[in-house]
Amino acid sequence: MGGLMEVAQNFYEVVETTCRDLYIQSLKEIPPDVVDAIKRAAARETKEVAKRIFSHYLRSIELGQKDNMMVCQDTGIPIYWVEIGGNVRFDGAKLTTAIIKGTERATREHPLRSSIVAPISRENRQTSTGERIPIIHYDFVPDSDEIDILFMPKGSGSENMSFMRMLVPADGINGVKKFVLENVVGAGAKPCPPMVVGIGIGGSSDLCMTLAKKATTRPVGSKNPDPKIAAIEQELFEAINSTGIGPQGLGGDTTALGVHIESAWTHITCNPVAVNIQCWRAERRRAKISTSGQVTIGF
Amino acid sequence: MAEFRFKTPLAESDVRQLHVGDSVLLDGVIFGVRDGNLIRVFDKNVAPPCDWKGAALLHTAPNVKKVNGKYVPVCVGTTTSMRMDRFTEGLLRDYGVRAILGKGGMSQRTAELMKQYGAVYLSVTGGAAAMETLQIEEIEKVYWEDLMPECIWQIRFKGLGPLTVGIDAHGGNLQMDVQAQANAKAAEIMKKMGLA
Ligand code: SF4
């Protein structure tokens, strides 16, 4: 275990430019696990219309990778999941400022469409930022010397398909499964299927929804480490894929690329469940930044 | 499932040939619309500053940049159509629109109106905006720039698509049919899982 490490002088500038790059690149390069899942789904598809749609997905993925184009037009709500190593000594307020500035710079310098407006006046500052936006989640991990930033430009087609309910303990896990299936099937074509279904179980209402969203950031098809939960993931995955909604809801063999559950303990009287959906592009991009300002990019 | 290619503006006889699942390519001017500008047209009663007779309207809000005072596309894609569902009647009846392009499908009510007035819903592949962007020849005009990015965009395409006919002018509604089948299937599965 290393000792405490003060960040380098240029650290916050590095964070700023890294966040700018994460935003721009996340819109262009689809994560490899997502690409593989789309390729597998395309290969096994039997319906003609669905095959056509998959070919459009694959063409757009390729244009993003090879021609540096944005794959989808939705620049989304910028969301950062920041994990800070316990050994890192830094100024948290400066870190937040750097992340916000990086977001604004991506929007101005690329340029990107600003998709962020005030909730009542609908004013758009054309910066992709505003009150409490970008959304930044901070977490801390022991024995680490780096800062891990996972960015997602969360598209609205799928974000609008978010569902939460405070079930009661008597509803049990069956109530949870039923809630998930009803809402995912009800979302139908709207979240640009095939989708990644994120499910939160437990916690308080707000934590439950955060867990559902966090679940969508896992590599597609990864399993929850708890075998009981992994079994529920698999059961729901098969159920959703047997509905035939297919790509763009035009009918097909694959409706979900993955079903991921994250859980937390809850109150004796509570049984919360939340669903948050990622569309087929399931964009995310990660940077690990060392205290000396070294950046490693991943997904 | 047949394949078609049309030039805008569309005639009623063009769209009446189409059936759900068919594939269509479009050439010519297509107007980008969405929440903000349609709210202005229908809720604030401001007539659109362009002619929509025979028009194809695309649900979009593009990413653009200005080069020498002119908008050029960065990334132009498609948004969820259902949010604009309540504007269908006015668009078909008052303005003579022949095709609405978007993603996710539209309601049974829209399907009835399309049958009555002779119009179609063409499903654009949502999220595949990179492909769509390359099919643009020019952003010819932008109306209501104060609504940026929810202006009305007059965009000339070459071979936009292939689009999938989601709603035809004969009452067919592919996405709604798929949804109804999915609902029935889900009810069956939930019963098997002991959830019903
Ligand atoms: S739902 Fe996702 S893939 Fe579809 S248009 Fe929105 S951001 Fe793009």
Coordinates of C-alpha atoms and ligand atoms in Angstrom, one line a residue:
Chain A
M1 CA 0.0 0.0 0.0
G2 CA 1.4 3.4 -1.1
G3 CA 1.4 6.4 1.2
L4 CA -0.7 9.5 0.7
M5 CA 0.0 11.2 -2.7
E6 CA -0.6 14.9 -3.4
V7 CA -1.8 15.5 -7.0
A8 CA 0.6 17.2 -9.5
Q9 CA 0.2 20.9 -10.2
N10 CA -1.4 20.4 -13.6
F11 CA -3.7 17.7 -12.3
Y12 CA -6.9 19.8 -12.6
E13 CA -6.1 20.9 -16.1
V14 CA -5.5 17.2 -17.0
V15 CA -8.9 16.4 -15.6
E16 CA -10.5 19.2 -17.5
T17 CA -9.1 18.2 -20.9
T18 CA -9.7 14.5 -20.1
C19 CA -13.4 15.2 -19.4
R20 CA -13.7 17.1 -22.6
D21 CA -12.2 14.2 -24.5
L22 CA -14.3 11.6 -22.7
Y23 CA -17.5 13.4 -23.7
I24 CA -16.5 13.7 -27.4
Q25 CA -15.0 10.2 -27.7
S26 CA -17.9 8.6 -25.9
L27 CA -20.2 9.8 -28.7
K28 CA -18.0 8.2 -31.4
E29 CA -16.6 5.0 -30.1
I30 CA -19.1 2.4 -28.9
P31 CA -17.6 0.2 -26.1
P32 CA -16.2 -3.1 -27.5
D33 CA -18.5 -5.3 -25.3
V34 CA -21.5 -3.4 -26.8
V35 CA -20.2 -3.9 -30.3
D36 CA -19.7 -7.6 -29.8
A37 CA -23.2 -8.0 -28.3
I38 CA -24.7 -6.1 -31.3
K39 CA -22.7 -8.3 -33.7
R40 CA -23.8 -11.5 -32.1
A41 CA -27.5 -10.3 -32.1
A42 CA -27.2 -9.4 -35.8
A43 CA -25.7 -12.8 -36.7
R44 CA -28.5 -14.8 -35.0
E45 CA -31.4 -12.5 -36.2
T46 CA -34.0 -14.3 -38.3
K47 CA -36.4 -11.4 -39.2
E48 CA -35.7 -9.4 -42.4
V49 CA -36.7 -5.9 -41.0
A50 CA -34.6 -6.5 -37.9
K51 CA -31.6 -7.6 -40.0
R52 CA -31.9 -4.3 -41.9
I53 CA -31.9 -2.3 -38.6
F54 CA -28.8 -4.2 -37.3
S55 CA -26.9 -3.4 -40.5
H56 CA -27.6 0.3 -39.8
Y57 CA -26.3 0.0 -36.3
L58 CA -23.2 -1.7 -37.5
R59 CA -22.6 0.8 -40.2
S60 CA -22.9 3.7 -37.7
I61 CA -20.6 2.0 -35.3
E62 CA -18.1 1.7 -38.0
L63 CA -18.5 5.4 -39.1
G64 CA -17.8 6.3 -35.5
Q65 CA -14.7 4.2 -35.2
K66 CA -13.2 4.8 -38.6
D67 CA -14.4 8.2 -39.7
N68 CA -14.6 9.9 -36.3
M69 CA -18.3 10.6 -36.6
M70 CA -20.8 10.8 -33.8
V71 CA -22.8 7.6 -33.8
C72 CA -26.0 9.0 -32.5
Q73 CA -27.1 12.7 -32.4
D74 CA -28.1 12.7 -28.7
T75 CA -25.4 14.3 -26.7
G76 CA -27.4 13.3 -23.6
I77 CA -27.3 14.3 -20.0
P78 CA -23.6 14.3 -19.0
I79 CA -23.0 12.0 -16.1
Y80 CA -19.7 11.2 -14.4
W81 CA -19.0 8.4 -11.9
V82 CA -15.8 9.3 -10.1
E83 CA -14.0 6.9 -7.9
I84 CA -11.2 8.4 -5.9
G85 CA -8.4 6.3 -4.5
G86 CA -8.0 6.6 -0.8
N87 CA -4.3 7.6 -1.1
V88 CA -5.0 10.6 -3.3
R89 CA -4.8 14.0 -1.7
F90 CA -6.7 16.6 -3.7
D91 CA -9.0 19.6 -3.6
G92 CA -12.6 18.3 -4.2
A93 CA -14.1 21.7 -5.2
K94 CA -11.4 22.2 -7.9
L95 CA -12.0 18.7 -9.2
T96 CA -15.7 19.4 -9.6
T97 CA -14.9 22.7 -11.4
A98 CA -12.5 20.9 -13.8
I99 CA -15.2 18.3 -14.7
I100 CA -17.8 21.1 -15.4
K101 CA -15.3 23.0 -17.5
G102 CA -14.4 19.9 -19.5
T103 CA -18.0 19.4 -20.2
E104 CA -18.5 22.9 -21.4
R105 CA -15.3 22.8 -23.5
A106 CA -16.5 19.6 -25.3
T107 CA -19.7 21.3 -26.2
R108 CA -18.0 24.5 -27.5
E109 CA -14.9 23.1 -29.1
H110 CA -16.3 20.1 -31.0
P111 CA -19.0 21.6 -31.2
L112 CA -21.8 19.4 -29.7
R113 CA -25.5 20.2 -29.5
S114 CA -26.3 21.3 -25.9
S115 CA -29.2 19.1 -24.8
I116 CA -29.5 20.7 -21.4
V117 CA -32.3 23.2 -20.5
A118 CA -33.8 24.7 -17.3
P119 CA -36.7 22.6 -16.2
I120 CA -39.4 25.4 -16.3
S121 CA -38.1 28.2 -18.5
R122 CA -36.5 25.6 -20.9
E123 CA -33.6 28.1 -21.3
N124 CA -30.5 26.5 -23.0
R125 CA -27.1 28.0 -22.2
Q126 CA -25.6 26.1 -25.1
T127 CA -22.9 24.6 -22.7
S128 CA -24.4 21.2 -21.8
T129 CA -24.4 22.4 -18.2
G130 CA -26.8 24.1 -15.8
E131 CA -28.0 23.9 -12.3
R132 CA -26.7 20.5 -10.9
I133 CA -25.6 19.4 -14.4
P134 CA -23.3 17.7 -15.2
I135 CA -24.3 15.0 -12.7
I136 CA -21.2 13.9 -10.7
H137 CA -21.2 10.9 -8.4
Y138 CA -18.3 10.5 -6.1
D139 CA -17.1 7.3 -4.5
F140 CA -14.0 6.3 -2.6
V141 CA -11.9 3.2 -2.9
P142 CA -9.2 2.2 -0.4
D143 CA -5.5 1.5 -1.3
S144 CA -5.6 3.2 -4.7
D145 CA -3.4 6.0 -6.1
E146 CA -5.6 7.1 -8.9
I147 CA -8.9 8.7 -9.9
D148 CA -11.2 6.7 -12.1
I149 CA -13.7 8.7 -14.1
L150 CA -16.5 6.9 -16.0
F151 CA -18.5 9.2 -18.3
M152 CA -21.9 8.5 -19.9
P153 CA -23.8 10.8 -22.3
K154 CA -27.2 9.5 -21.2
G155 CA -29.6 9.7 -24.1
S156 CA -33.1 10.8 -23.5
G157 CA -34.9 8.2 -25.5
S158 CA -33.8 5.6 -23.0
E159 CA -33.6 7.9 -19.9
N160 CA -37.3 8.8 -20.4
M161 CA -38.0 5.1 -19.9
S162 CA -37.2 5.1 -16.2
F163 CA -39.4 3.5 -13.6
M164 CA -39.4 3.3 -9.8
R165 CA -41.7 1.9 -7.2
M166 CA -41.7 1.4 -3.5
L167 CA -43.1 -2.1 -3.3
V168 CA -43.8 -3.6 0.1
P169 CA -42.0 -6.6 1.7
A170 CA -45.0 -8.8 1.1
D171 CA -44.6 -8.2 -2.7
G172 CA -41.3 -10.1 -2.4
I173 CA -38.9 -10.7 -5.3
N174 CA -41.8 -11.8 -7.5
G175 CA -43.2 -8.2 -7.2
V176 CA -39.8 -6.9 -8.3
K177 CA -39.7 -9.2 -11.3
K178 CA -43.2 -8.3 -12.3
F179 CA -42.6 -4.6 -12.1
V180 CA -39.4 -4.9 -14.2
L181 CA -41.1 -7.0 -16.9
E182 CA -44.2 -4.8 -17.2
N183 CA -42.2 -1.6 -17.5
V184 CA -39.5 -2.9 -19.9
V185 CA -42.1 -4.4 -22.2
G186 CA -44.2 -1.3 -21.9
A187 CA -41.2 0.8 -23.0
G188 CA -41.2 -1.2 -26.3
A189 CA -39.6 0.7 -29.2
K190 CA -39.0 4.0 -27.4
P191 CA -35.5 3.3 -25.8
C192 CA -34.0 2.2 -29.1
P193 CA -33.8 -1.5 -28.4
P194 CA -32.0 -3.9 -28.0
M195 CA -31.4 -2.3 -24.7
V196 CA -29.3 -2.8 -21.6
V197 CA -31.7 -3.0 -18.6
G198 CA -30.4 -1.7 -15.4
I199 CA -32.3 -2.7 -12.2
G200 CA -31.9 -1.3 -8.7
I201 CA -33.2 -3.4 -5.8
G202 CA -33.2 -2.1 -2.2
G203 CA -31.8 1.1 -0.6
S204 CA -33.9 4.3 -0.4
S205 CA -35.9 5.5 -3.4
D206 CA -33.0 7.7 -4.6
L207 CA -30.3 5.2 -4.0
C208 CA -32.4 2.5 -5.7
M209 CA -32.6 4.6 -8.9
T210 CA -28.9 5.4 -8.8
L211 CA -28.2 1.7 -8.5
A212 CA -30.4 1.0 -11.6
K213 CA -28.4 3.5 -13.6
K214 CA -25.1 2.3 -12.2
A215 CA -26.1 -1.2 -13.3
T216 CA -26.3 0.0 -16.9
T217 CA -22.7 1.0 -16.8
R218 CA -21.5 -2.5 -16.3
P219 CA -20.0 -4.3 -19.3
V220 CA -22.8 -5.8 -21.3
G221 CA -23.8 -9.2 -20.2
S222 CA -21.6 -9.2 -17.0
K223 CA -23.1 -11.0 -14.1
N224 CA -23.8 -9.8 -10.6
P225 CA -21.2 -11.6 -8.3
D226 CA -24.0 -12.9 -6.1
P227 CA -25.2 -16.1 -7.8
K228 CA -28.8 -15.6 -6.5
I229 CA -29.0 -12.2 -8.1
A230 CA -27.2 -13.4 -11.3
A231 CA -29.9 -16.1 -11.6
I232 CA -32.6 -13.4 -11.5
E233 CA -30.7 -11.4 -14.1
Q234 CA -30.7 -14.5 -16.4
E235 CA -34.3 -15.2 -15.8
L236 CA -35.4 -11.7 -16.7
F237 CA -33.0 -11.6 -19.7
E238 CA -34.6 -14.6 -21.2
A239 CA -38.1 -13.4 -20.5
I240 CA -37.5 -10.0 -22.1
N241 CA -35.9 -11.6 -25.2
S242 CA -38.8 -13.8 -25.8
T243 CA -41.2 -10.9 -26.3
G244 CA -40.1 -10.2 -29.9
I245 CA -39.9 -6.4 -29.6
G246 CA -36.6 -6.5 -31.5
P247 CA -34.4 -3.6 -32.8
Q248 CA -36.4 -0.3 -32.9
G249 CA -39.5 -2.2 -31.8
L250 CA -40.0 -3.4 -35.4
G251 CA -40.0 -7.0 -34.3
G252 CA -37.0 -9.3 -33.9
D253 CA -35.2 -11.9 -31.8
T254 CA -33.1 -9.7 -29.5
T255 CA -34.8 -7.1 -27.3
A256 CA -32.2 -6.9 -24.4
L257 CA -28.4 -7.1 -24.8
G258 CA -28.1 -7.5 -21.0
V259 CA -30.0 -7.3 -17.8
H260 CA -27.9 -6.1 -14.8
I261 CA -29.0 -5.8 -11.2
E262 CA -27.3 -3.8 -8.4
S263 CA -28.6 -4.0 -4.9
A264 CA -28.4 -2.4 -1.5
W265 CA -29.8 -3.2 1.9
T266 CA -33.0 -1.5 2.8
H267 CA -35.5 -0.7 5.6
I268 CA -37.6 -3.5 7.2
T269 CA -40.8 -2.0 5.7
C270 CA -39.3 -1.3 2.2
N271 CA -38.9 -3.3 -1.0
P272 CA -37.8 -0.7 -3.6
V273 CA -37.3 -1.5 -7.2
A274 CA -36.1 0.8 -10.0
V275 CA -35.5 0.3 -13.8
N276 CA -33.2 2.5 -15.9
I277 CA -32.6 1.6 -19.5
Q278 CA -29.6 2.1 -21.8
C279 CA -30.2 2.1 -25.6
W280 CA -28.3 -0.1 -28.0
R281 CA -25.4 2.4 -28.3
A282 CA -24.8 2.0 -24.5
E283 CA -22.1 4.6 -24.6
R284 CA -19.6 5.1 -21.9
R285 CA -15.9 5.9 -21.6
R286 CA -13.5 5.7 -18.8
A287 CA -10.2 7.5 -17.8
K288 CA -7.9 6.6 -15.0
I289 CA -5.8 9.5 -13.9
S290 CA -2.8 9.1 -11.7
T291 CA -1.7 11.7 -9.2
S292 CA 1.1 12.6 -11.5
G293 CA -1.4 13.3 -14.3
Q294 CA -1.0 10.2 -16.4
V295 CA -4.2 9.3 -18.2
T296 CA -5.3 5.8 -19.3
I297 CA -8.4 5.5 -21.4
G298 CA -10.8 2.6 -21.3
F299 CA -14.5 1.8 -21.1
Chain B
M1 CA -41.6 -6.4 -48.5
A2 CA -40.9 -4.1 -51.5
E3 CA -38.4 -1.3 -52.0
F4 CA -39.2 2.2 -53.1
R5 CA -37.4 5.5 -53.9
F6 CA -39.3 8.8 -54.0
K7 CA -38.5 12.4 -54.4
T8 CA -40.1 15.0 -52.1
P9 CA -42.7 16.6 -52.1
L10 CA -44.7 13.4 -52.1
A11 CA -48.0 12.8 -53.8
E12 CA -50.9 10.9 -52.2
S13 CA -50.4 8.2 -54.9
D14 CA -46.8 7.7 -53.8
V15 CA -47.6 7.0 -50.2
R16 CA -50.7 4.9 -50.9
Q17 CA -48.4 2.3 -52.6
L18 CA -46.6 1.6 -49.4
H19 CA -47.2 -1.2 -46.9
V20 CA -45.7 -1.8 -43.4
G21 CA -42.3 -3.3 -43.5
D22 CA -41.5 -1.9 -47.0
S23 CA -38.2 -0.1 -47.4
V24 CA -38.0 3.5 -48.7
L25 CA -35.3 5.9 -49.8
L26 CA -36.1 9.6 -50.0
D27 CA -34.5 12.3 -52.1
G28 CA -35.0 16.0 -51.8
V29 CA -36.0 18.5 -49.1
I30 CA -37.1 17.1 -45.7
F31 CA -38.1 19.4 -42.8
G32 CA -36.7 18.8 -39.3
V33 CA -39.3 19.4 -36.6
R34 CA -39.8 18.4 -33.0
D35 CA -41.4 19.5 -29.7
G36 CA -40.4 23.2 -29.6
N37 CA -41.4 24.2 -33.1
L38 CA -44.6 22.1 -33.2
I39 CA -45.7 23.6 -29.9
R40 CA -45.2 27.0 -31.5
V41 CA -47.3 26.0 -34.6
F42 CA -50.1 24.4 -32.8
D43 CA -50.3 25.7 -29.2
K44 CA -49.2 29.3 -30.0
N45 CA -50.9 29.3 -33.4
V46 CA -47.9 30.6 -35.4
A47 CA -48.1 29.3 -39.0
P48 CA -44.9 27.6 -40.1
P49 CA -42.8 29.8 -42.4
C50 CA -42.5 27.1 -45.1
D51 CA -44.8 25.1 -47.3
W52 CA -45.6 21.6 -46.0
K53 CA -47.8 20.5 -48.8
G54 CA -46.7 16.9 -49.7
A55 CA -43.8 17.4 -47.2
A56 CA -41.8 14.8 -45.3
L57 CA -41.2 15.9 -41.7
L58 CA -38.3 14.4 -39.7
H59 CA -38.3 14.3 -35.9
T60 CA -34.9 15.7 -35.2
A61 CA -32.7 18.3 -33.5
P62 CA -29.4 18.2 -35.3
N63 CA -25.8 18.9 -34.1
V64 CA -24.5 21.6 -36.5
K65 CA -21.7 24.1 -36.8
K66 CA -21.6 27.4 -38.6
V67 CA -19.1 27.7 -41.4
N68 CA -18.9 31.0 -43.2
G69 CA -22.3 32.0 -41.8
K70 CA -24.0 28.7 -43.0
Y71 CA -25.0 25.7 -41.0
V72 CA -23.4 22.5 -41.8
P73 CA -24.2 19.1 -40.3
V74 CA -22.1 17.6 -37.5
C75 CA -24.5 14.8 -36.6
V76 CA -28.2 14.6 -37.6
G77 CA -30.3 11.9 -36.1
T78 CA -33.8 11.1 -35.0
T79 CA -35.8 11.5 -31.9
T80 CA -38.8 9.6 -30.3
S81 CA -41.9 10.3 -32.3
M82 CA -44.5 9.6 -29.7
R83 CA -44.0 12.9 -28.0
M84 CA -45.2 14.6 -31.1
D85 CA -48.2 12.3 -31.6
R86 CA -50.9 14.9 -30.8
F87 CA -49.8 17.1 -33.7
T88 CA -50.5 14.5 -36.4
E89 CA -54.0 15.6 -37.2
G90 CA -53.1 19.3 -37.7
L91 CA -50.1 18.4 -39.8
L92 CA -52.1 16.2 -42.2
R93 CA -55.3 18.2 -42.3
D94 CA -54.1 21.8 -42.2
Y95 CA -50.8 21.5 -43.9
G96 CA -51.0 18.5 -46.2
V97 CA -48.0 16.6 -44.8
R98 CA -47.5 13.2 -46.5
A99 CA -44.8 11.5 -44.4
I100 CA -43.7 11.7 -40.8
L101 CA -40.2 10.3 -40.1
G102 CA -39.0 9.4 -36.7
K103 CA -38.3 6.6 -34.3
G104 CA -40.2 4.4 -31.9
G105 CA -43.6 4.5 -33.7
M106 CA -46.8 6.5 -33.4
S107 CA -50.2 5.8 -32.0
Q108 CA -53.2 3.9 -33.4
R109 CA -54.9 7.3 -33.6
T110 CA -52.1 8.5 -35.9
A111 CA -52.6 5.3 -38.0
E112 CA -56.3 6.1 -38.5
L113 CA -55.5 9.7 -39.5
M114 CA -52.9 8.5 -41.9
K115 CA -55.4 6.2 -43.5
Q116 CA -57.9 9.0 -43.8
Y117 CA -55.6 11.7 -45.2
G118 CA -53.2 9.5 -47.1
A119 CA -49.9 9.7 -45.2
V120 CA -47.2 7.3 -43.8
Y121 CA -44.9 7.0 -40.9
L122 CA -41.4 6.1 -41.9
S123 CA -39.3 4.6 -39.2
V124 CA -35.7 5.9 -39.1
T125 CA -33.1 3.7 -37.4
G126 CA -32.7 5.5 -34.1
G127 CA -29.2 6.0 -32.9
A128 CA -27.7 5.3 -36.4
A129 CA -27.3 9.1 -36.9
A130 CA -23.8 8.8 -38.4
M131 CA -25.3 7.0 -41.4
E132 CA -28.1 9.5 -41.7
T133 CA -25.7 12.5 -41.6
L134 CA -23.8 11.2 -44.6
Q135 CA -27.0 11.2 -46.6
I136 CA -27.4 15.0 -46.2
E137 CA -26.6 17.2 -49.2
E138 CA -27.2 20.5 -47.6
I139 CA -28.9 22.3 -44.8
E140 CA -30.7 24.8 -47.1
K141 CA -32.5 27.0 -44.6
V142 CA -33.2 27.3 -40.9
Y143 CA -36.4 28.9 -39.6
W144 CA -37.0 30.1 -36.0
E145 CA -33.4 30.1 -34.9
D146 CA -34.4 31.5 -31.5
L147 CA -35.6 27.9 -30.7
M148 CA -32.1 26.5 -31.3
P149 CA -31.7 23.5 -31.6
E150 CA -35.5 23.1 -31.9
C151 CA -35.7 25.3 -35.0
I152 CA -37.3 24.1 -38.3
W153 CA -34.6 22.7 -40.4
Q154 CA -34.9 22.6 -44.2
I155 CA -32.5 19.8 -45.1
R156 CA -31.9 18.3 -48.6
F157 CA -31.1 14.6 -48.6
K158 CA -29.9 12.2 -51.1
G159 CA -31.1 8.7 -50.5
L160 CA -32.2 9.1 -46.9
G161 CA -32.8 5.6 -45.5
P162 CA -33.5 2.9 -46.0
L163 CA -36.5 3.8 -43.9
T164 CA -39.0 1.2 -42.8
V165 CA -42.7 1.8 -43.3
G166 CA -44.0 1.7 -39.7
I167 CA -47.5 3.0 -40.5
D168 CA -49.0 2.8 -43.9
A169 CA -52.1 4.6 -45.4
H170 CA -54.2 1.4 -45.1
G171 CA -54.4 1.2 -41.3
G172 CA -51.3 -0.9 -40.8
N173 CA -49.1 0.0 -37.7
L174 CA -46.1 -2.3 -37.4
Q175 CA -44.7 -1.0 -34.1
M176 CA -48.1 -1.2 -32.4
D177 CA -48.6 -4.7 -33.7
V178 CA -45.2 -5.8 -32.4
Q179 CA -46.1 -4.1 -29.1
A180 CA -49.4 -5.9 -28.8
Q181 CA -47.8 -9.2 -29.5
A182 CA -45.1 -8.5 -26.9
N183 CA -47.7 -7.6 -24.3
A184 CA -49.5 -10.9 -24.9
K185 CA -46.2 -12.8 -24.8
A186 CA -45.2 -11.0 -21.6
A187 CA -48.5 -11.9 -19.9
E188 CA -47.9 -15.5 -20.8
I189 CA -44.4 -15.6 -19.5
M190 CA -45.3 -13.9 -16.3
K191 CA -47.9 -16.5 -15.7
K192 CA -45.3 -19.2 -16.2
M193 CA -43.0 -17.5 -13.8
G194 CA -45.7 -17.4 -11.2
L195 CA -46.0 -13.6 -11.3
A196 CA -49.5 -13.1 -12.7
Ligands
SF4_1 S1 -32.4 6.3 -27.4 FE1 -30.2 6.2 -27.5 S2 -29.6 5.4 -29.5 FE2 -31.8 6.1 -29.5 S3 -31.7 8.2 -30.3 FE3 -31.7 8.3 -28.0 S4 -29.5 8.3 -27.4 FE4 -29.6 7.6 -29.6

